[in-house]
Amino acid sequence: MAGRLLKVSSLTTAAFASSGFYLYNRRLDLNDLSIVRFGRAAATTAAISYDYLTAFKHVEHGTEEYQALKSKVHRRSAKRLLDLCCANRGTFIKVGQHLGALEYLLPEEYTSTLKVLHSRAPQSSMEEIQEVLREDLGKELSELFVSFEETPQGTASLAQVHKAVLHDGRTVAVKVQHPKVQRQSSKDILVMEILVRTVHWLFPDFAFMWLVEEAKKNMPLELDFLNEGRNAEKVASMLAHYPFLKVPMIHWDLSTKRILTMEFAEGGEVNDRAYMKKHDINVNEISENLGKMYSEMIFVHGFVHCDPHPGNVLVRKCPQHKKTEIVLLDHGLYQILQPDFRLDYCQLWQALINGDMPKVERYSRRLGAGDLYPLFACVLTARSWTAVNTGISAVPVTQSEDVEIRTNAALYLPQISELLNRVPRQMLLLLKTNDLLRGIETTLGTRAASSSFINMSRCCIRALARHKRSKARSRRKRLQIKLSESLRLWRLSLFELFLWVKDSVLVHWLAALLPFGH
């Protein structure tokens, strides 16, 4: 027995020693092991769940002490979630960034904590970058580029971008995928699915399966850089009539599923007011042009860039003609809206802008909100029910309204989760896009501007008229629809002119002089 035990222990020791030697020689990062990543995620989930289950046992619900404690628990949990995302990286950071944008759904403690993930993405080493280039393009770095900056221009959850110079002298941006992301992403999403189901079992009000489903569907698309290049060319062609939009040109001969080489474009982030002031860029013009682009993508074409966080939207003065430009980057994630969905969405926004409540209810129900249509209208617009009833274009956004919305978001979390599980999947990315654009407008101080509603109305009118013309059987009917469309657009232009005159410096100057005239 002793001899057998000695033999087993010797074999075990030899196995561990050889495994350790193998791992040492491979220089394997423990973070690459699925069991380590799963264990870390499970431990974080358990810690957060235990905190929420036990923290409020001796505190009366609804008291000031309860509210203060709840805020602390939210803050602690958000910090644990942030640490998990930074440790596991890749897909976890991508999902964490999405959570950080859900201001209509998550408490402020979560969104403010997780927003830093946009600047906390992991960086691959130069050796790893060279290995990806060698594997995918079959050449050494020196054969591909005259120069290649080792320090990346930017690092994201799935890739990083380096500035380089081609042998013909052109400067390019080379986006290289982190080497381990492709392999880890499907396992990470499975881990998230298991843990989200577990948390939902513990806390029935917690219903975030929609987030996992979206990650499962969208991650393969975002990891295919050839798909991103095709999206970039499509949107550049689609919005070619906007001279202020710049989409970098793709170098297809130096692009693969993990590498995207494109024209290099410099600029400041769209929410960097100091950069805009320094370069004499008009904040209101940028906000209005951003609204025009996205309104046309959503309402007219139904092909929507779904990741407009500040790092993906740059502003600059064009080096050639010195006019202000918006540079749109990262085209990995687009939402293609079904025609019926897009037209109902057009009708809903028209109703919300005009305060037409019967139509708000009708088109909210058609989009899957059911009896939760009042909540849906508030989530979609990030406005109070009072503002929605009046017409969101008629009531300016106030700080007290924002506070009211945040408070209600916490109170109605179960209903919001139910709503998000109920609406069509394509609505989820639109809500994310709305939130990111709204965040940019808030930072720029242009959220209350009426120009955004005018641009949305203009695109809705065009989209609905085009649909009606496609269904019209006679030339006379098509002409009537065209004239009606022209009349509505003309009225909208007159209203826009009226607002411009009303807000112009000359009018304010004349108004100031009137008392002196009397």
mmCIF file with all atom_site columns, N, CA and C in Angstrom, residues 29 31-32 89-90 93 120-133 148-162 174-184 225 258:
data_model
loop_
_atom_site.group_PDB
_atom_site.id
_atom_site.type_symbol
_atom_site.label_atom_id
_atom_site.label_alt_id
_atom_site.label_comp_id
_atom_site.label_asym_id
_atom_site.label_entity_id
_atom_site.label_seq_id
_atom_site.pdbx_PDB_ins_code
_atom_site.Cartn_x
_atom_site.Cartn_y
_atom_site.Cartn_z
_atom_site.occupancy
_atom_site.B_iso_or_equiv
_atom_site.pdbx_formal_charge
_atom_site.auth_seq_id
_atom_site.auth_comp_id
_atom_site.auth_asym_id
_atom_site.auth_atom_id
_atom_site.pdbx_PDB_model_num
ATOM 1   N N  . ASP A 1 29  ? -0.089  33.248 -19.838 1.00 0.00 ? 29  ASP A N  1
ATOM 2   C CA . ASP A 1 29  ? -0.734  34.182 -18.918 1.00 0.00 ? 29  ASP A CA 1
ATOM 3   C C  . ASP A 1 29  ? -1.929  33.473 -18.284 1.00 0.00 ? 29  ASP A C  1
ATOM 4   N N  . ASN A 1 31  ? -4.405  34.641 -17.062 1.00 0.00 ? 31  ASN A N  1
ATOM 5   C CA . ASN A 1 31  ? -5.643  35.302 -17.466 1.00 0.00 ? 31  ASN A CA 1
ATOM 6   C C  . ASN A 1 31  ? -6.242  34.679 -18.721 1.00 0.00 ? 31  ASN A C  1
ATOM 7   N N  . ASP A 1 32  ? -5.409  33.921 -19.476 1.00 0.00 ? 32  ASP A N  1
ATOM 8   C CA . ASP A 1 32  ? -5.914  33.264 -20.688 1.00 0.00 ? 32  ASP A CA 1
ATOM 9   C C  . ASP A 1 32  ? -6.740  32.017 -20.373 1.00 0.00 ? 32  ASP A C  1
ATOM 10  N N  . ARG A 1 89  ? -10.823 41.767 -19.258 1.00 0.00 ? 89  ARG A N  1
ATOM 11  C CA . ARG A 1 89  ? -10.585 42.509 -20.511 1.00 0.00 ? 89  ARG A CA 1
ATOM 12  C C  . ARG A 1 89  ? -11.496 42.030 -21.650 1.00 0.00 ? 89  ARG A C  1
ATOM 13  N N  . GLY A 1 90  ? -11.140 42.386 -22.879 1.00 0.00 ? 90  GLY A N  1
ATOM 14  C CA . GLY A 1 90  ? -11.866 41.921 -24.066 1.00 0.00 ? 90  GLY A CA 1
ATOM 15  C C  . GLY A 1 90  ? -13.368 42.143 -24.028 1.00 0.00 ? 90  GLY A C  1
ATOM 16  N N  . ILE A 1 93  ? -14.891 44.139 -21.100 1.00 0.00 ? 93  ILE A N  1
ATOM 17  C CA . ILE A 1 93  ? -14.789 45.599 -21.208 1.00 0.00 ? 93  ILE A CA 1
ATOM 18  C C  . ILE A 1 93  ? -15.848 46.128 -22.163 1.00 0.00 ? 93  ILE A C  1
ATOM 19  N N  . ARG A 1 120 ? -9.794  52.788 -20.266 1.00 0.00 ? 120 ARG A N  1
ATOM 20  C CA . ARG A 1 120 ? -9.050  51.805 -19.484 1.00 0.00 ? 120 ARG A CA 1
ATOM 21  C C  . ARG A 1 120 ? -8.883  50.475 -20.236 1.00 0.00 ? 120 ARG A C  1
ATOM 22  N N  . ALA A 1 121 ? -8.942  50.535 -21.550 1.00 0.00 ? 121 ALA A N  1
ATOM 23  C CA . ALA A 1 121 ? -8.837  49.295 -22.332 1.00 0.00 ? 121 ALA A CA 1
ATOM 24  C C  . ALA A 1 121 ? -7.410  48.758 -22.275 1.00 0.00 ? 121 ALA A C  1
ATOM 25  N N  . PRO A 1 122 ? -7.239  47.430 -22.392 1.00 0.00 ? 122 PRO A N  1
ATOM 26  C CA . PRO A 1 122 ? -5.899  46.828 -22.300 1.00 0.00 ? 122 PRO A CA 1
ATOM 27  C C  . PRO A 1 122 ? -5.072  47.110 -23.551 1.00 0.00 ? 122 PRO A C  1
ATOM 28  N N  . GLN A 1 123 ? -3.751  47.062 -23.407 1.00 0.00 ? 123 GLN A N  1
ATOM 29  C CA . GLN A 1 123 ? -2.865  47.315 -24.539 1.00 0.00 ? 123 GLN A CA 1
ATOM 30  C C  . GLN A 1 123 ? -2.043  46.062 -24.828 1.00 0.00 ? 123 GLN A C  1
ATOM 31  N N  . SER A 1 124 ? -2.037  45.654 -26.090 1.00 0.00 ? 124 SER A N  1
ATOM 32  C CA . SER A 1 124 ? -1.204  44.520 -26.493 1.00 0.00 ? 124 SER A CA 1
ATOM 33  C C  . SER A 1 124 ? 0.230   44.979 -26.695 1.00 0.00 ? 124 SER A C  1
ATOM 34  N N  . SER A 1 125 ? 1.167   44.060 -26.465 1.00 0.00 ? 125 SER A N  1
ATOM 35  C CA . SER A 1 125 ? 2.588   44.401 -26.635 1.00 0.00 ? 125 SER A CA 1
ATOM 36  C C  . SER A 1 125 ? 2.934   44.485 -28.119 1.00 0.00 ? 125 SER A C  1
ATOM 37  N N  . MET A 1 126 ? 4.066   45.104 -28.425 1.00 0.00 ? 126 MET A N  1
ATOM 38  C CA . MET A 1 126 ? 4.501   45.235 -29.813 1.00 0.00 ? 126 MET A CA 1
ATOM 39  C C  . MET A 1 126 ? 4.784   43.861 -30.422 1.00 0.00 ? 126 MET A C  1
ATOM 40  N N  . GLU A 1 127 ? 5.268   42.927 -29.602 1.00 0.00 ? 127 GLU A N  1
ATOM 41  C CA . GLU A 1 127 ? 5.520   41.565 -30.091 1.00 0.00 ? 127 GLU A CA 1
ATOM 42  C C  . GLU A 1 127 ? 4.217   40.897 -30.535 1.00 0.00 ? 127 GLU A C  1
ATOM 43  N N  . GLU A 1 128 ? 3.149   41.103 -29.749 1.00 0.00 ? 128 GLU A N  1
ATOM 44  C CA . GLU A 1 128 ? 1.849   40.515 -30.096 1.00 0.00 ? 128 GLU A CA 1
ATOM 45  C C  . GLU A 1 128 ? 1.293   41.135 -31.379 1.00 0.00 ? 128 GLU A C  1
ATOM 46  N N  . ILE A 1 129 ? 1.461   42.458 -31.524 1.00 0.00 ? 129 ILE A N  1
ATOM 47  C CA . ILE A 1 129 ? 0.985   43.154 -32.736 1.00 0.00 ? 129 ILE A CA 1
ATOM 48  C C  . ILE A 1 129 ? 1.728   42.635 -33.967 1.00 0.00 ? 129 ILE A C  1
ATOM 49  N N  . GLN A 1 130 ? 3.042   42.507 -33.853 1.00 0.00 ? 130 GLN A N  1
ATOM 50  C CA . GLN A 1 130 ? 3.837   42.006 -34.980 1.00 0.00 ? 130 GLN A CA 1
ATOM 51  C C  . GLN A 1 130 ? 3.434   40.575 -35.353 1.00 0.00 ? 130 GLN A C  1
ATOM 52  N N  . GLU A 1 131 ? 3.117   39.785 -34.342 1.00 0.00 ? 131 GLU A N  1
ATOM 53  C CA . GLU A 1 131 ? 2.714   38.399 -34.592 1.00 0.00 ? 131 GLU A CA 1
ATOM 54  C C  . GLU A 1 131 ? 1.407   38.335 -35.391 1.00 0.00 ? 131 GLU A C  1
ATOM 55  N N  . VAL A 1 132 ? 0.435   39.194 -35.031 1.00 0.00 ? 132 VAL A N  1
ATOM 56  C CA . VAL A 1 132 ? -0.837  39.236 -35.762 1.00 0.00 ? 132 VAL A CA 1
ATOM 57  C C  . VAL A 1 132 ? -0.603  39.682 -37.206 1.00 0.00 ? 132 VAL A C  1
ATOM 58  N N  . LEU A 1 133 ? 0.233   40.720 -37.403 1.00 0.00 ? 133 LEU A N  1
ATOM 59  C CA . LEU A 1 133 ? 0.532   41.208 -38.752 1.00 0.00 ? 133 LEU A CA 1
ATOM 60  C C  . LEU A 1 133 ? 1.219   40.121 -39.581 1.00 0.00 ? 133 LEU A C  1
ATOM 61  N N  . PHE A 1 148 ? 6.394   52.557 -38.273 1.00 0.00 ? 148 PHE A N  1
ATOM 62  C CA . PHE A 1 148 ? 5.233   52.046 -37.542 1.00 0.00 ? 148 PHE A CA 1
ATOM 63  C C  . PHE A 1 148 ? 5.404   52.457 -36.085 1.00 0.00 ? 148 PHE A C  1
ATOM 64  N N  . GLU A 1 149 ? 4.552   53.371 -35.607 1.00 0.00 ? 149 GLU A N  1
ATOM 65  C CA . GLU A 1 149 ? 4.700   53.881 -34.240 1.00 0.00 ? 149 GLU A CA 1
ATOM 66  C C  . GLU A 1 149 ? 4.312   52.797 -33.223 1.00 0.00 ? 149 GLU A C  1
ATOM 67  N N  . GLU A 1 150 ? 5.217   52.531 -32.287 1.00 0.00 ? 150 GLU A N  1
ATOM 68  C CA . GLU A 1 150 ? 4.961   51.477 -31.301 1.00 0.00 ? 150 GLU A CA 1
ATOM 69  C C  . GLU A 1 150 ? 3.874   51.872 -30.308 1.00 0.00 ? 150 GLU A C  1
ATOM 70  N N  . THR A 1 151 ? 3.832   53.147 -29.943 1.00 0.00 ? 151 THR A N  1
ATOM 71  C CA . THR A 1 151 ? 2.799   53.615 -29.011 1.00 0.00 ? 151 THR A CA 1
ATOM 72  C C  . THR A 1 151 ? 1.491   53.801 -29.775 1.00 0.00 ? 151 THR A C  1
ATOM 73  N N  . PRO A 1 152 ? 0.423   53.090 -29.379 1.00 0.00 ? 152 PRO A N  1
ATOM 74  C CA . PRO A 1 152 ? -0.833  53.195 -30.145 1.00 0.00 ? 152 PRO A CA 1
ATOM 75  C C  . PRO A 1 152 ? -1.488  54.564 -30.016 1.00 0.00 ? 152 PRO A C  1
ATOM 76  N N  . GLN A 1 153 ? -2.173  54.973 -31.081 1.00 0.00 ? 153 GLN A N  1
ATOM 77  C CA . GLN A 1 153 ? -2.951  56.218 -31.067 1.00 0.00 ? 153 GLN A CA 1
ATOM 78  C C  . GLN A 1 153 ? -4.144  56.088 -30.124 1.00 0.00 ? 153 GLN A C  1
ATOM 79  N N  . GLY A 1 154 ? -4.685  54.886 -30.058 1.00 0.00 ? 154 GLY A N  1
ATOM 80  C CA . GLY A 1 154 ? -5.830  54.620 -29.194 1.00 0.00 ? 154 GLY A CA 1
ATOM 81  C C  . GLY A 1 154 ? -5.950  53.128 -28.951 1.00 0.00 ? 154 GLY A C  1
ATOM 82  N N  . THR A 1 155 ? -6.477  52.775 -27.783 1.00 0.00 ? 155 THR A N  1
ATOM 83  C CA . THR A 1 155 ? -6.663  51.368 -27.435 1.00 0.00 ? 155 THR A CA 1
ATOM 84  C C  . THR A 1 155 ? -8.111  51.155 -27.031 1.00 0.00 ? 155 THR A C  1
ATOM 85  N N  . ALA A 1 156 ? -8.746  50.168 -27.627 1.00 0.00 ? 156 ALA A N  1
ATOM 86  C CA . ALA A 1 156 ? -10.143 49.853 -27.316 1.00 0.00 ? 156 ALA A CA 1
ATOM 87  C C  . ALA A 1 156 ? -10.223 48.441 -26.738 1.00 0.00 ? 156 ALA A C  1
ATOM 88  N N  . SER A 1 157 ? -11.442 48.013 -26.439 1.00 0.00 ? 157 SER A N  1
ATOM 89  C CA . SER A 1 157 ? -11.622 46.708 -25.795 1.00 0.00 ? 157 SER A CA 1
ATOM 90  C C  . SER A 1 157 ? -11.216 45.552 -26.702 1.00 0.00 ? 157 SER A C  1
ATOM 91  N N  . LEU A 1 158 ? -11.383 45.714 -28.028 1.00 0.00 ? 158 LEU A N  1
ATOM 92  C CA . LEU A 1 158 ? -11.127 44.610 -28.949 1.00 0.00 ? 158 LEU A CA 1
ATOM 93  C C  . LEU A 1 158 ? -9.863  44.790 -29.781 1.00 0.00 ? 158 LEU A C  1
ATOM 94  N N  . ALA A 1 159 ? -9.354  46.019 -29.882 1.00 0.00 ? 159 ALA A N  1
ATOM 95  C CA . ALA A 1 159 ? -8.223  46.276 -30.773 1.00 0.00 ? 159 ALA A CA 1
ATOM 96  C C  . ALA A 1 159 ? -7.504  47.553 -30.354 1.00 0.00 ? 159 ALA A C  1
ATOM 97  N N  . GLN A 1 160 ? -6.377  47.814 -31.016 1.00 0.00 ? 160 GLN A N  1
ATOM 98  C CA . GLN A 1 160 ? -5.696  49.091 -30.829 1.00 0.00 ? 160 GLN A CA 1
ATOM 99  C C  . GLN A 1 160 ? -5.235  49.608 -32.183 1.00 0.00 ? 160 GLN A C  1
ATOM 100 N N  . VAL A 1 161 ? -5.031  50.928 -32.273 1.00 0.00 ? 161 VAL A N  1
ATOM 101 C CA . VAL A 1 161 ? -4.731  51.575 -33.555 1.00 0.00 ? 161 VAL A CA 1
ATOM 102 C C  . VAL A 1 161 ? -3.345  52.204 -33.501 1.00 0.00 ? 161 VAL A C  1
ATOM 103 N N  . HIS A 1 162 ? -2.531  51.875 -34.529 1.00 0.00 ? 162 HIS A N  1
ATOM 104 C CA . HIS A 1 162 ? -1.178  52.432 -34.636 1.00 0.00 ? 162 HIS A CA 1
ATOM 105 C C  . HIS A 1 162 ? -1.071  53.303 -35.890 1.00 0.00 ? 162 HIS A C  1
ATOM 106 N N  . VAL A 1 174 ? -3.489  51.789 -38.599 1.00 0.00 ? 174 VAL A N  1
ATOM 107 C CA . VAL A 1 174 ? -3.577  50.321 -38.671 1.00 0.00 ? 174 VAL A CA 1
ATOM 108 C C  . VAL A 1 174 ? -4.251  49.822 -37.394 1.00 0.00 ? 174 VAL A C  1
ATOM 109 N N  . LYS A 1 175 ? -5.453  49.281 -37.554 1.00 0.00 ? 175 LYS A N  1
ATOM 110 C CA . LYS A 1 175 ? -6.211  48.755 -36.425 1.00 0.00 ? 175 LYS A CA 1
ATOM 111 C C  . LYS A 1 175 ? -5.940  47.257 -36.329 1.00 0.00 ? 175 LYS A C  1
ATOM 112 N N  . VAL A 1 176 ? -5.358  46.854 -35.200 1.00 0.00 ? 176 VAL A N  1
ATOM 113 C CA . VAL A 1 176 ? -4.962  45.462 -35.011 1.00 0.00 ? 176 VAL A CA 1
ATOM 114 C C  . VAL A 1 176 ? -5.709  44.881 -33.818 1.00 0.00 ? 176 VAL A C  1
ATOM 115 N N  . GLN A 1 177 ? -6.351  43.739 -34.048 1.00 0.00 ? 177 GLN A N  1
ATOM 116 C CA . GLN A 1 177 ? -7.129  43.095 -32.986 1.00 0.00 ? 177 GLN A CA 1
ATOM 117 C C  . GLN A 1 177 ? -6.209  42.509 -31.918 1.00 0.00 ? 177 GLN A C  1
ATOM 118 N N  . HIS A 1 178 ? -6.611  42.628 -30.649 1.00 0.00 ? 178 HIS A N  1
ATOM 119 C CA . HIS A 1 178 ? -5.868  41.962 -29.580 1.00 0.00 ? 178 HIS A CA 1
ATOM 120 C C  . HIS A 1 178 ? -5.872  40.463 -29.878 1.00 0.00 ? 178 HIS A C  1
ATOM 121 N N  . PRO A 1 179 ? -4.716  39.811 -29.819 1.00 0.00 ? 179 PRO A N  1
ATOM 122 C CA . PRO A 1 179 ? -4.613  38.434 -30.321 1.00 0.00 ? 179 PRO A CA 1
ATOM 123 C C  . PRO A 1 179 ? -5.497  37.402 -29.616 1.00 0.00 ? 179 PRO A C  1
ATOM 124 N N  . LYS A 1 180 ? -5.848  37.634 -28.368 1.00 0.00 ? 180 LYS A N  1
ATOM 125 C CA . LYS A 1 180 ? -6.590  36.610 -27.616 1.00 0.00 ? 180 LYS A CA 1
ATOM 126 C C  . LYS A 1 180 ? -8.105  36.811 -27.632 1.00 0.00 ? 180 LYS A C  1
ATOM 127 N N  . VAL A 1 181 ? -8.558  37.957 -28.120 1.00 0.00 ? 181 VAL A N  1
ATOM 128 C CA . VAL A 1 181 ? -9.982  38.292 -28.033 1.00 0.00 ? 181 VAL A CA 1
ATOM 129 C C  . VAL A 1 181 ? -10.847 37.307 -28.817 1.00 0.00 ? 181 VAL A C  1
ATOM 130 N N  . GLN A 1 182 ? -10.422 36.983 -30.039 1.00 0.00 ? 182 GLN A N  1
ATOM 131 C CA . GLN A 1 182 ? -11.200 36.099 -30.908 1.00 0.00 ? 182 GLN A CA 1
ATOM 132 C C  . GLN A 1 182 ? -11.458 34.757 -30.223 1.00 0.00 ? 182 GLN A C  1
ATOM 133 N N  . ARG A 1 183 ? -10.418 34.230 -29.590 1.00 0.00 ? 183 ARG A N  1
ATOM 134 C CA . ARG A 1 183 ? -10.497 32.918 -28.964 1.00 0.00 ? 183 ARG A CA 1
ATOM 135 C C  . ARG A 1 183 ? -11.345 32.930 -27.694 1.00 0.00 ? 183 ARG A C  1
ATOM 136 N N  . GLN A 1 184 ? -11.283 34.052 -26.956 1.00 0.00 ? 184 GLN A N  1
ATOM 137 C CA . GLN A 1 184 ? -11.931 34.110 -25.640 1.00 0.00 ? 184 GLN A CA 1
ATOM 138 C C  . GLN A 1 184 ? -13.392 34.553 -25.697 1.00 0.00 ? 184 GLN A C  1
ATOM 139 N N  . PHE A 1 225 ? -13.089 42.510 -39.070 1.00 0.00 ? 225 PHE A N  1
ATOM 140 C CA . PHE A 1 225 ? -12.721 43.847 -39.550 1.00 0.00 ? 225 PHE A CA 1
ATOM 141 C C  . PHE A 1 225 ? -13.010 44.049 -41.039 1.00 0.00 ? 225 PHE A C  1
ATOM 142 N N  . ARG A 1 258 ? -8.629  40.432 -38.900 1.00 0.00 ? 258 ARG A N  1
ATOM 143 C CA . ARG A 1 258 ? -8.077  40.967 -37.650 1.00 0.00 ? 258 ARG A CA 1
ATOM 144 C C  . ARG A 1 258 ? -7.285  42.251 -37.826 1.00 0.00 ? 258 ARG A C  1
#
